């Protein structure tokens, strides 16, 4: 039944951000309604149930820290959890903290308008709910607006197609079928080895090869778990004080200080350790193009040594951008998969996909007969989820108009002209460049504390000033420009979506630096915000 009601806050999304926001709002005595498109909680880990989906940050770190009982009680069976395990955890949190009564599932926010006279947000949903709230808090995730490229003929396809992020809940049996996977980002790279085991034949349509490292996932070592749990606070503090909200000690040595044999010995050890250890092997891999090239070449040599067909190996080798400047991928036997007889790599950079046909797909070079097409084609990242909400601020200005040339925020959290709107892990914050749950907790705590501050001071609204926003946008651009990220076309830059403004969206200055800046802003009486 449609709701007409008023709340202190409306929260959009019941993933890890929305759930913790609700919990914090309740703890400070505020009423809140959470709207969630999915039929379950968990956000990213509700939606991304494609074969092989797994997190790329160790679960002991990629988990809530706000409740010591929770982090002590929960046992992660593997070091890098699968989607199933993370969804189970999200559901446990929803039950444990009794969050469900305030979460409305299966409901998408389709509009949110700021009413200046009343100083309230009016929020509309696709189920005809019409609610008002003093605060609008978006917790819609950075990677939730799916991207299905506009290939001609998709509607004529006689088989079945899926986007990886909308994979069905019921098991999908691909055995005996001809399957095409379009896209070789983190998702495609995780899905391909699993699909290859089921399909009669798998065609992998690759536009840009990616660097991928072994995931390093293992069953949880009880000794490691005991040690973490005994010193959880210290581990959390180390994470919070690190560049990527995930503490990994950086060595003192630089790649270029060593000769090739010594460097390769260290890369080799890191390769077998798994995860992103290789990128932490030397202190200069993310800052020096020449040092970075030593790591890139090491990975290319691994690909050539693994993939038996030299032409296929060469096609899988990324050559035109530095390693780590597109999101680095982690895999379980991705490159080995191309040695299977039932797997074909198709180069759609040289011969682009021209159309989907009733019986498959046609590139500029050949036609492929397919029963199933899997779109592992990613997302309209960071801005997409916010723009799809149709938010209108002060004076009838829409967010789409405000962001015509790219996102503009203060701290990735607040937008001039949109009072009492908070964007958890919004563009301009570290978010996707850091361990997400740690970023979420920092934003949620800051928002909750800010609301308490407003109430204690008898204030009604908070809004970024245009000057502070301009300065922050300039700073975000300046720090991004000093990194190697600019050498790759990536979704960080919006370049995966035709027509999207090319602006580097996440903050590259480091989570620790960002947090210190937020603390300074608060200590200086919310410098850069107008409070009234
Ligand atoms: O999406 P992507 P994703 N024709 O945008 C290709 C997180 N994540 O879902 O590179 C042909 O990276 C596109 O080609 P190109 C993680 O942050 C984390 O894989 O644009 N191809 C690319 O190969 C990640 O970065 C985990 O040339 C087309 C692919 O589709 C983010 O989610 C796991 C095309 C899209 O790759 C997104 O990853 C999974 C076209 N028209 C995801 N359009 C873990 O935690 C797009 N492509 C491990």
mmCIF file with all atom_site columns, C-alpha atoms in Angstrom, residues 78-238:
data_model
loop_
_atom_site.group_PDB
_atom_site.id
_atom_site.type_symbol
_atom_site.label_atom_id
_atom_site.label_alt_id
_atom_site.label_comp_id
_atom_site.label_asym_id
_atom_site.label_entity_id
_atom_site.label_seq_id
_atom_site.pdbx_PDB_ins_code
_atom_site.Cartn_x
_atom_site.Cartn_y
_atom_site.Cartn_z
_atom_site.occupancy
_atom_site.B_iso_or_equiv
_atom_site.pdbx_formal_charge
_atom_site.auth_seq_id
_atom_site.auth_comp_id
_atom_site.auth_asym_id
_atom_site.auth_atom_id
_atom_site.pdbx_PDB_model_num
ATOM 1   C CA . UNK A 1 78  ? 36.830 -17.596 3.415   1.00 0.00 ? 78  UNK A CA 1
ATOM 2   C CA . UNK A 1 79  ? 39.328 -14.747 3.299   1.00 0.00 ? 79  UNK A CA 1
ATOM 3   C CA . UNK A 1 80  ? 37.568 -13.021 0.348   1.00 0.00 ? 80  UNK A CA 1
ATOM 4   C CA . UNK A 1 81  ? 33.858 -13.661 0.645   1.00 0.00 ? 81  UNK A CA 1
ATOM 5   C CA . UNK A 1 82  ? 31.533 -14.786 -2.077  1.00 0.00 ? 82  UNK A CA 1
ATOM 6   C CA . UNK A 1 83  ? 28.360 -12.882 -2.939  1.00 0.00 ? 83  UNK A CA 1
ATOM 7   C CA . UNK A 1 84  ? 26.270 -15.513 -1.115  1.00 0.00 ? 84  UNK A CA 1
ATOM 8   C CA . UNK A 1 85  ? 28.212 -14.989 2.111   1.00 0.00 ? 85  UNK A CA 1
ATOM 9   C CA . UNK A 1 86  ? 28.011 -11.192 1.905   1.00 0.00 ? 86  UNK A CA 1
ATOM 10  C CA . UNK A 1 87  ? 24.273 -11.304 1.229   1.00 0.00 ? 87  UNK A CA 1
ATOM 11  C CA . UNK A 1 88  ? 23.874 -13.622 4.229   1.00 0.00 ? 88  UNK A CA 1
ATOM 12  C CA . UNK A 1 89  ? 25.814 -11.115 6.353   1.00 0.00 ? 89  UNK A CA 1
ATOM 13  C CA . UNK A 1 90  ? 23.608 -8.214  5.144   1.00 0.00 ? 90  UNK A CA 1
ATOM 14  C CA . UNK A 1 91  ? 20.496 -10.154 6.121   1.00 0.00 ? 91  UNK A CA 1
ATOM 15  C CA . UNK A 1 92  ? 21.979 -11.015 9.497   1.00 0.00 ? 92  UNK A CA 1
ATOM 16  C CA . UNK A 1 93  ? 22.659 -7.323  10.151  1.00 0.00 ? 93  UNK A CA 1
ATOM 17  C CA . UNK A 1 94  ? 19.109 -6.369  9.106   1.00 0.00 ? 94  UNK A CA 1
ATOM 18  C CA . UNK A 1 95  ? 17.676 -8.909  11.581  1.00 0.00 ? 95  UNK A CA 1
ATOM 19  C CA . UNK A 1 96  ? 20.153 -8.382  14.390  1.00 0.00 ? 96  UNK A CA 1
ATOM 20  C CA . UNK A 1 97  ? 19.503 -4.619  14.497  1.00 0.00 ? 97  UNK A CA 1
ATOM 21  C CA . UNK A 1 98  ? 15.796 -5.014  13.689  1.00 0.00 ? 98  UNK A CA 1
ATOM 22  C CA . UNK A 1 99  ? 16.085 -2.771  10.637  1.00 0.00 ? 99  UNK A CA 1
ATOM 23  C CA . UNK A 1 100 ? 13.380 -4.316  8.462   1.00 0.00 ? 100 UNK A CA 1
ATOM 24  C CA . UNK A 1 101 ? 10.313 -2.446  9.813   1.00 0.00 ? 101 UNK A CA 1
ATOM 25  C CA . UNK A 1 102 ? 11.677 0.838   8.399   1.00 0.00 ? 102 UNK A CA 1
ATOM 26  C CA . UNK A 1 103 ? 12.832 -0.564  5.051   1.00 0.00 ? 103 UNK A CA 1
ATOM 27  C CA . UNK A 1 104 ? 10.388 -0.668  2.148   1.00 0.00 ? 104 UNK A CA 1
ATOM 28  C CA . UNK A 1 105 ? 11.661 -3.186  -0.414  1.00 0.00 ? 105 UNK A CA 1
ATOM 29  C CA . UNK A 1 106 ? 10.712 -3.401  -4.072  1.00 0.00 ? 106 UNK A CA 1
ATOM 30  C CA . UNK A 1 107 ? 10.351 0.379   -4.239  1.00 0.00 ? 107 UNK A CA 1
ATOM 31  C CA . UNK A 1 108 ? 12.303 2.801   -6.401  1.00 0.00 ? 108 UNK A CA 1
ATOM 32  C CA . UNK A 1 109 ? 12.538 6.510   -5.697  1.00 0.00 ? 109 UNK A CA 1
ATOM 33  C CA . UNK A 1 110 ? 11.525 8.273   -8.911  1.00 0.00 ? 110 UNK A CA 1
ATOM 34  C CA . UNK A 1 111 ? 11.626 11.887  -7.744  1.00 0.00 ? 111 UNK A CA 1
ATOM 35  C CA . UNK A 1 112 ? 12.729 14.091  -4.853  1.00 0.00 ? 112 UNK A CA 1
ATOM 36  C CA . UNK A 1 113 ? 11.915 17.823  -4.741  1.00 0.00 ? 113 UNK A CA 1
ATOM 37  C CA . UNK A 1 114 ? 13.106 20.353  -2.209  1.00 0.00 ? 114 UNK A CA 1
ATOM 38  C CA . UNK A 1 115 ? 10.308 22.619  -0.977  1.00 0.00 ? 115 UNK A CA 1
ATOM 39  C CA . UNK A 1 116 ? 11.988 25.861  0.025   1.00 0.00 ? 116 UNK A CA 1
ATOM 40  C CA . UNK A 1 117 ? 9.077  27.335  1.976   1.00 0.00 ? 117 UNK A CA 1
ATOM 41  C CA . UNK A 1 118 ? 8.659  24.257  4.149   1.00 0.00 ? 118 UNK A CA 1
ATOM 42  C CA . UNK A 1 119 ? 12.351 23.287  4.136   1.00 0.00 ? 119 UNK A CA 1
ATOM 43  C CA . UNK A 1 120 ? 11.401 19.693  3.413   1.00 0.00 ? 120 UNK A CA 1
ATOM 44  C CA . UNK A 1 121 ? 12.040 17.121  0.728   1.00 0.00 ? 121 UNK A CA 1
ATOM 45  C CA . UNK A 1 122 ? 9.077  15.501  -1.012  1.00 0.00 ? 122 UNK A CA 1
ATOM 46  C CA . UNK A 1 123 ? 9.964  12.030  -2.219  1.00 0.00 ? 123 UNK A CA 1
ATOM 47  C CA . UNK A 1 124 ? 7.971  10.031  -4.796  1.00 0.00 ? 124 UNK A CA 1
ATOM 48  C CA . UNK A 1 125 ? 8.326  6.329   -5.553  1.00 0.00 ? 125 UNK A CA 1
ATOM 49  C CA . UNK A 1 126 ? 7.276  4.025   -8.367  1.00 0.00 ? 126 UNK A CA 1
ATOM 50  C CA . UNK A 1 127 ? 4.665  2.600   -5.990  1.00 0.00 ? 127 UNK A CA 1
ATOM 51  C CA . UNK A 1 128 ? 2.996  5.988   -5.565  1.00 0.00 ? 128 UNK A CA 1
ATOM 52  C CA . UNK A 1 129 ? 4.384  6.658   -2.113  1.00 0.00 ? 129 UNK A CA 1
ATOM 53  C CA . UNK A 1 130 ? 4.538  10.378  -1.414  1.00 0.00 ? 130 UNK A CA 1
ATOM 54  C CA . UNK A 1 131 ? 6.510  11.159  1.718   1.00 0.00 ? 131 UNK A CA 1
ATOM 55  C CA . UNK A 1 132 ? 8.179  14.252  3.100   1.00 0.00 ? 132 UNK A CA 1
ATOM 56  C CA . UNK A 1 133 ? 11.344 14.472  5.147   1.00 0.00 ? 133 UNK A CA 1
ATOM 57  C CA . UNK A 1 134 ? 13.673 17.105  6.521   1.00 0.00 ? 134 UNK A CA 1
ATOM 58  C CA . UNK A 1 135 ? 16.727 15.219  5.268   1.00 0.00 ? 135 UNK A CA 1
ATOM 59  C CA . UNK A 1 136 ? 17.246 13.276  2.068   1.00 0.00 ? 136 UNK A CA 1
ATOM 60  C CA . UNK A 1 137 ? 20.138 10.833  2.295   1.00 0.00 ? 137 UNK A CA 1
ATOM 61  C CA . UNK A 1 138 ? 21.247 8.884   -0.752  1.00 0.00 ? 138 UNK A CA 1
ATOM 62  C CA . UNK A 1 139 ? 22.773 5.465   -0.110  1.00 0.00 ? 139 UNK A CA 1
ATOM 63  C CA . UNK A 1 140 ? 22.253 4.186   -3.627  1.00 0.00 ? 140 UNK A CA 1
ATOM 64  C CA . UNK A 1 141 ? 25.792 2.915   -4.207  1.00 0.00 ? 141 UNK A CA 1
ATOM 65  C CA . UNK A 1 142 ? 28.384 3.941   -6.794  1.00 0.00 ? 142 UNK A CA 1
ATOM 66  C CA . UNK A 1 143 ? 27.914 0.916   -9.049  1.00 0.00 ? 143 UNK A CA 1
ATOM 67  C CA . UNK A 1 144 ? 24.180 0.268   -9.143  1.00 0.00 ? 144 UNK A CA 1
ATOM 68  C CA . UNK A 1 145 ? 22.937 1.940   -12.336 1.00 0.00 ? 145 UNK A CA 1
ATOM 69  C CA . UNK A 1 146 ? 23.474 -0.824  -14.890 1.00 0.00 ? 146 UNK A CA 1
ATOM 70  C CA . UNK A 1 147 ? 24.843 -0.133  -18.358 1.00 0.00 ? 147 UNK A CA 1
ATOM 71  C CA . UNK A 1 148 ? 23.449 -2.194  -21.217 1.00 0.00 ? 148 UNK A CA 1
ATOM 72  C CA . UNK A 1 149 ? 25.008 -0.756  -24.386 1.00 0.00 ? 149 UNK A CA 1
ATOM 73  C CA . UNK A 1 150 ? 22.556 0.375   -26.984 1.00 0.00 ? 150 UNK A CA 1
ATOM 74  C CA . UNK A 1 151 ? 23.326 -2.345  -29.563 1.00 0.00 ? 151 UNK A CA 1
ATOM 75  C CA . UNK A 1 152 ? 20.785 -2.389  -32.392 1.00 0.00 ? 152 UNK A CA 1
ATOM 76  C CA . UNK A 1 153 ? 18.613 -5.503  -32.502 1.00 0.00 ? 153 UNK A CA 1
ATOM 77  C CA . UNK A 1 154 ? 18.662 -6.538  -28.829 1.00 0.00 ? 154 UNK A CA 1
ATOM 78  C CA . UNK A 1 155 ? 14.852 -6.769  -28.812 1.00 0.00 ? 155 UNK A CA 1
ATOM 79  C CA . UNK A 1 156 ? 15.012 -9.262  -31.703 1.00 0.00 ? 156 UNK A CA 1
ATOM 80  C CA . UNK A 1 157 ? 17.287 -11.712 -29.851 1.00 0.00 ? 157 UNK A CA 1
ATOM 81  C CA . UNK A 1 158 ? 15.592 -15.115 -29.672 1.00 0.00 ? 158 UNK A CA 1
ATOM 82  C CA . UNK A 1 159 ? 17.731 -16.429 -26.794 1.00 0.00 ? 159 UNK A CA 1
ATOM 83  C CA . UNK A 1 160 ? 18.022 -15.171 -23.229 1.00 0.00 ? 160 UNK A CA 1
ATOM 84  C CA . UNK A 1 161 ? 20.145 -12.240 -22.113 1.00 0.00 ? 161 UNK A CA 1
ATOM 85  C CA . UNK A 1 162 ? 21.259 -11.104 -18.681 1.00 0.00 ? 162 UNK A CA 1
ATOM 86  C CA . UNK A 1 163 ? 23.146 -8.158  -17.233 1.00 0.00 ? 163 UNK A CA 1
ATOM 87  C CA . UNK A 1 164 ? 25.493 -9.549  -14.594 1.00 0.00 ? 164 UNK A CA 1
ATOM 88  C CA . UNK A 1 165 ? 24.174 -7.124  -11.991 1.00 0.00 ? 165 UNK A CA 1
ATOM 89  C CA . UNK A 1 166 ? 20.585 -8.284  -12.561 1.00 0.00 ? 166 UNK A CA 1
ATOM 90  C CA . UNK A 1 167 ? 21.381 -12.004 -12.522 1.00 0.00 ? 167 UNK A CA 1
ATOM 91  C CA . UNK A 1 168 ? 18.308 -14.083 -11.552 1.00 0.00 ? 168 UNK A CA 1
ATOM 92  C CA . UNK A 1 169 ? 17.939 -15.473 -8.050  1.00 0.00 ? 169 UNK A CA 1
ATOM 93  C CA . UNK A 1 170 ? 16.922 -18.892 -9.341  1.00 0.00 ? 170 UNK A CA 1
ATOM 94  C CA . UNK A 1 171 ? 19.798 -21.015 -10.680 1.00 0.00 ? 171 UNK A CA 1
ATOM 95  C CA . UNK A 1 172 ? 20.648 -20.450 -14.362 1.00 0.00 ? 172 UNK A CA 1
ATOM 96  C CA . UNK A 1 173 ? 21.625 -23.656 -16.128 1.00 0.00 ? 173 UNK A CA 1
ATOM 97  C CA . UNK A 1 174 ? 24.017 -22.864 -18.963 1.00 0.00 ? 174 UNK A CA 1
ATOM 98  C CA . UNK A 1 175 ? 24.987 -26.458 -19.665 1.00 0.00 ? 175 UNK A CA 1
ATOM 99  C CA . UNK A 1 176 ? 24.914 -27.399 -23.308 1.00 0.00 ? 176 UNK A CA 1
ATOM 100 C CA . UNK A 1 177 ? 24.391 -23.764 -24.377 1.00 0.00 ? 177 UNK A CA 1
ATOM 101 C CA . UNK A 1 178 ? 26.375 -21.379 -26.576 1.00 0.00 ? 178 UNK A CA 1
ATOM 102 C CA . UNK A 1 179 ? 27.082 -18.381 -24.370 1.00 0.00 ? 179 UNK A CA 1
ATOM 103 C CA . UNK A 1 180 ? 28.553 -14.979 -25.225 1.00 0.00 ? 180 UNK A CA 1
ATOM 104 C CA . UNK A 1 181 ? 30.015 -12.768 -22.474 1.00 0.00 ? 181 UNK A CA 1
ATOM 105 C CA . UNK A 1 182 ? 30.428 -9.123  -23.508 1.00 0.00 ? 182 UNK A CA 1
ATOM 106 C CA . UNK A 1 183 ? 32.893 -7.256  -21.283 1.00 0.00 ? 183 UNK A CA 1
ATOM 107 C CA . UNK A 1 184 ? 36.154 -8.108  -19.563 1.00 0.00 ? 184 UNK A CA 1
ATOM 108 C CA . UNK A 1 185 ? 36.160 -5.860  -16.480 1.00 0.00 ? 185 UNK A CA 1
ATOM 109 C CA . UNK A 1 186 ? 36.228 -7.205  -12.895 1.00 0.00 ? 186 UNK A CA 1
ATOM 110 C CA . UNK A 1 187 ? 32.833 -8.814  -13.425 1.00 0.00 ? 187 UNK A CA 1
ATOM 111 C CA . UNK A 1 188 ? 33.499 -10.521 -16.765 1.00 0.00 ? 188 UNK A CA 1
ATOM 112 C CA . UNK A 1 189 ? 36.842 -11.749 -15.474 1.00 0.00 ? 189 UNK A CA 1
ATOM 113 C CA . UNK A 1 190 ? 35.194 -13.373 -12.435 1.00 0.00 ? 190 UNK A CA 1
ATOM 114 C CA . UNK A 1 191 ? 32.308 -14.854 -14.408 1.00 0.00 ? 191 UNK A CA 1
ATOM 115 C CA . UNK A 1 192 ? 34.189 -16.276 -17.424 1.00 0.00 ? 192 UNK A CA 1
ATOM 116 C CA . UNK A 1 193 ? 35.976 -19.218 -15.687 1.00 0.00 ? 193 UNK A CA 1
ATOM 117 C CA . UNK A 1 194 ? 32.743 -20.371 -14.015 1.00 0.00 ? 194 UNK A CA 1
ATOM 118 C CA . UNK A 1 195 ? 30.592 -20.031 -17.144 1.00 0.00 ? 195 UNK A CA 1
ATOM 119 C CA . UNK A 1 196 ? 33.255 -21.838 -19.210 1.00 0.00 ? 196 UNK A CA 1
ATOM 120 C CA . UNK A 1 197 ? 32.818 -24.903 -17.009 1.00 0.00 ? 197 UNK A CA 1
ATOM 121 C CA . UNK A 1 198 ? 29.117 -25.104 -17.828 1.00 0.00 ? 198 UNK A CA 1
ATOM 122 C CA . UNK A 1 199 ? 28.649 -23.813 -21.357 1.00 0.00 ? 199 UNK A CA 1
ATOM 123 C CA . UNK A 1 200 ? 28.939 -25.950 -24.491 1.00 0.00 ? 200 UNK A CA 1
ATOM 124 C CA . UNK A 1 201 ? 30.892 -23.061 -25.958 1.00 0.00 ? 201 UNK A CA 1
ATOM 125 C CA . UNK A 1 202 ? 31.799 -19.665 -24.521 1.00 0.00 ? 202 UNK A CA 1
ATOM 126 C CA . UNK A 1 203 ? 32.666 -16.629 -26.655 1.00 0.00 ? 203 UNK A CA 1
ATOM 127 C CA . UNK A 1 204 ? 34.331 -13.807 -24.705 1.00 0.00 ? 204 UNK A CA 1
ATOM 128 C CA . UNK A 1 205 ? 33.888 -10.476 -26.494 1.00 0.00 ? 205 UNK A CA 1
ATOM 129 C CA . UNK A 1 206 ? 36.780 -8.259  -25.375 1.00 0.00 ? 206 UNK A CA 1
ATOM 130 C CA . UNK A 1 207 ? 37.120 -4.564  -26.249 1.00 0.00 ? 207 UNK A CA 1
ATOM 131 C CA . UNK A 1 208 ? 39.902 -3.679  -23.798 1.00 0.00 ? 208 UNK A CA 1
ATOM 132 C CA . UNK A 1 209 ? 42.106 -6.275  -22.092 1.00 0.00 ? 209 UNK A CA 1
ATOM 133 C CA . UNK A 1 210 ? 42.489 -5.843  -18.343 1.00 0.00 ? 210 UNK A CA 1
ATOM 134 C CA . UNK A 1 211 ? 45.277 -6.576  -15.913 1.00 0.00 ? 211 UNK A CA 1
ATOM 135 C CA . UNK A 1 212 ? 44.131 -9.349  -13.597 1.00 0.00 ? 212 UNK A CA 1
ATOM 136 C CA . UNK A 1 213 ? 45.908 -10.844 -10.587 1.00 0.00 ? 213 UNK A CA 1
ATOM 137 C CA . UNK A 1 214 ? 45.159 -14.090 -8.714  1.00 0.00 ? 214 UNK A CA 1
ATOM 138 C CA . UNK A 1 215 ? 42.542 -13.474 -6.028  1.00 0.00 ? 215 UNK A CA 1
ATOM 139 C CA . UNK A 1 216 ? 44.416 -15.316 -3.300  1.00 0.00 ? 216 UNK A CA 1
ATOM 140 C CA . UNK A 1 217 ? 41.134 -16.427 -1.727  1.00 0.00 ? 217 UNK A CA 1
ATOM 141 C CA . UNK A 1 218 ? 41.574 -19.186 0.844   1.00 0.00 ? 218 UNK A CA 1
ATOM 142 C CA . UNK A 1 219 ? 39.563 -20.863 3.594   1.00 0.00 ? 219 UNK A CA 1
ATOM 143 C CA . UNK A 1 220 ? 39.810 -18.668 6.701   1.00 0.00 ? 220 UNK A CA 1
ATOM 144 C CA . UNK A 1 221 ? 42.782 -19.656 8.858   1.00 0.00 ? 221 UNK A CA 1
ATOM 145 C CA . UNK A 1 222 ? 41.437 -19.919 12.446  1.00 0.00 ? 222 UNK A CA 1
ATOM 146 C CA . UNK A 1 223 ? 44.728 -18.512 13.746  1.00 0.00 ? 223 UNK A CA 1
ATOM 147 C CA . UNK A 1 224 ? 44.447 -15.390 11.565  1.00 0.00 ? 224 UNK A CA 1
ATOM 148 C CA . UNK A 1 225 ? 40.821 -14.934 12.611  1.00 0.00 ? 225 UNK A CA 1
ATOM 149 C CA . UNK A 1 226 ? 41.717 -15.272 16.320  1.00 0.00 ? 226 UNK A CA 1
ATOM 150 C CA . UNK A 1 227 ? 44.506 -12.718 15.966  1.00 0.00 ? 227 UNK A CA 1
ATOM 151 C CA . UNK A 1 228 ? 42.249 -10.210 14.158  1.00 0.00 ? 228 UNK A CA 1
ATOM 152 C CA . UNK A 1 229 ? 39.463 -10.579 16.674  1.00 0.00 ? 229 UNK A CA 1
ATOM 153 C CA . UNK A 1 230 ? 41.836 -10.154 19.591  1.00 0.00 ? 230 UNK A CA 1
ATOM 154 C CA . UNK A 1 231 ? 43.137 -6.881  18.110  1.00 0.00 ? 231 UNK A CA 1
ATOM 155 C CA . UNK A 1 232 ? 40.170 -5.735  16.031  1.00 0.00 ? 232 UNK A CA 1
ATOM 156 C CA . UNK A 1 233 ? 40.354 -2.107  17.200  1.00 0.00 ? 233 UNK A CA 1
ATOM 157 C CA . UNK A 1 234 ? 43.996 -1.826  16.186  1.00 0.00 ? 234 UNK A CA 1
ATOM 158 C CA . UNK A 1 235 ? 43.285 -3.326  12.753  1.00 0.00 ? 235 UNK A CA 1
ATOM 159 C CA . UNK A 1 236 ? 40.357 -0.947  12.220  1.00 0.00 ? 236 UNK A CA 1
ATOM 160 C CA . UNK A 1 237 ? 42.479 2.039   13.241  1.00 0.00 ? 237 UNK A CA 1
ATOM 161 C CA . UNK A 1 238 ? 45.196 1.038   10.813  1.00 0.00 ? 238 UNK A CA 1
#
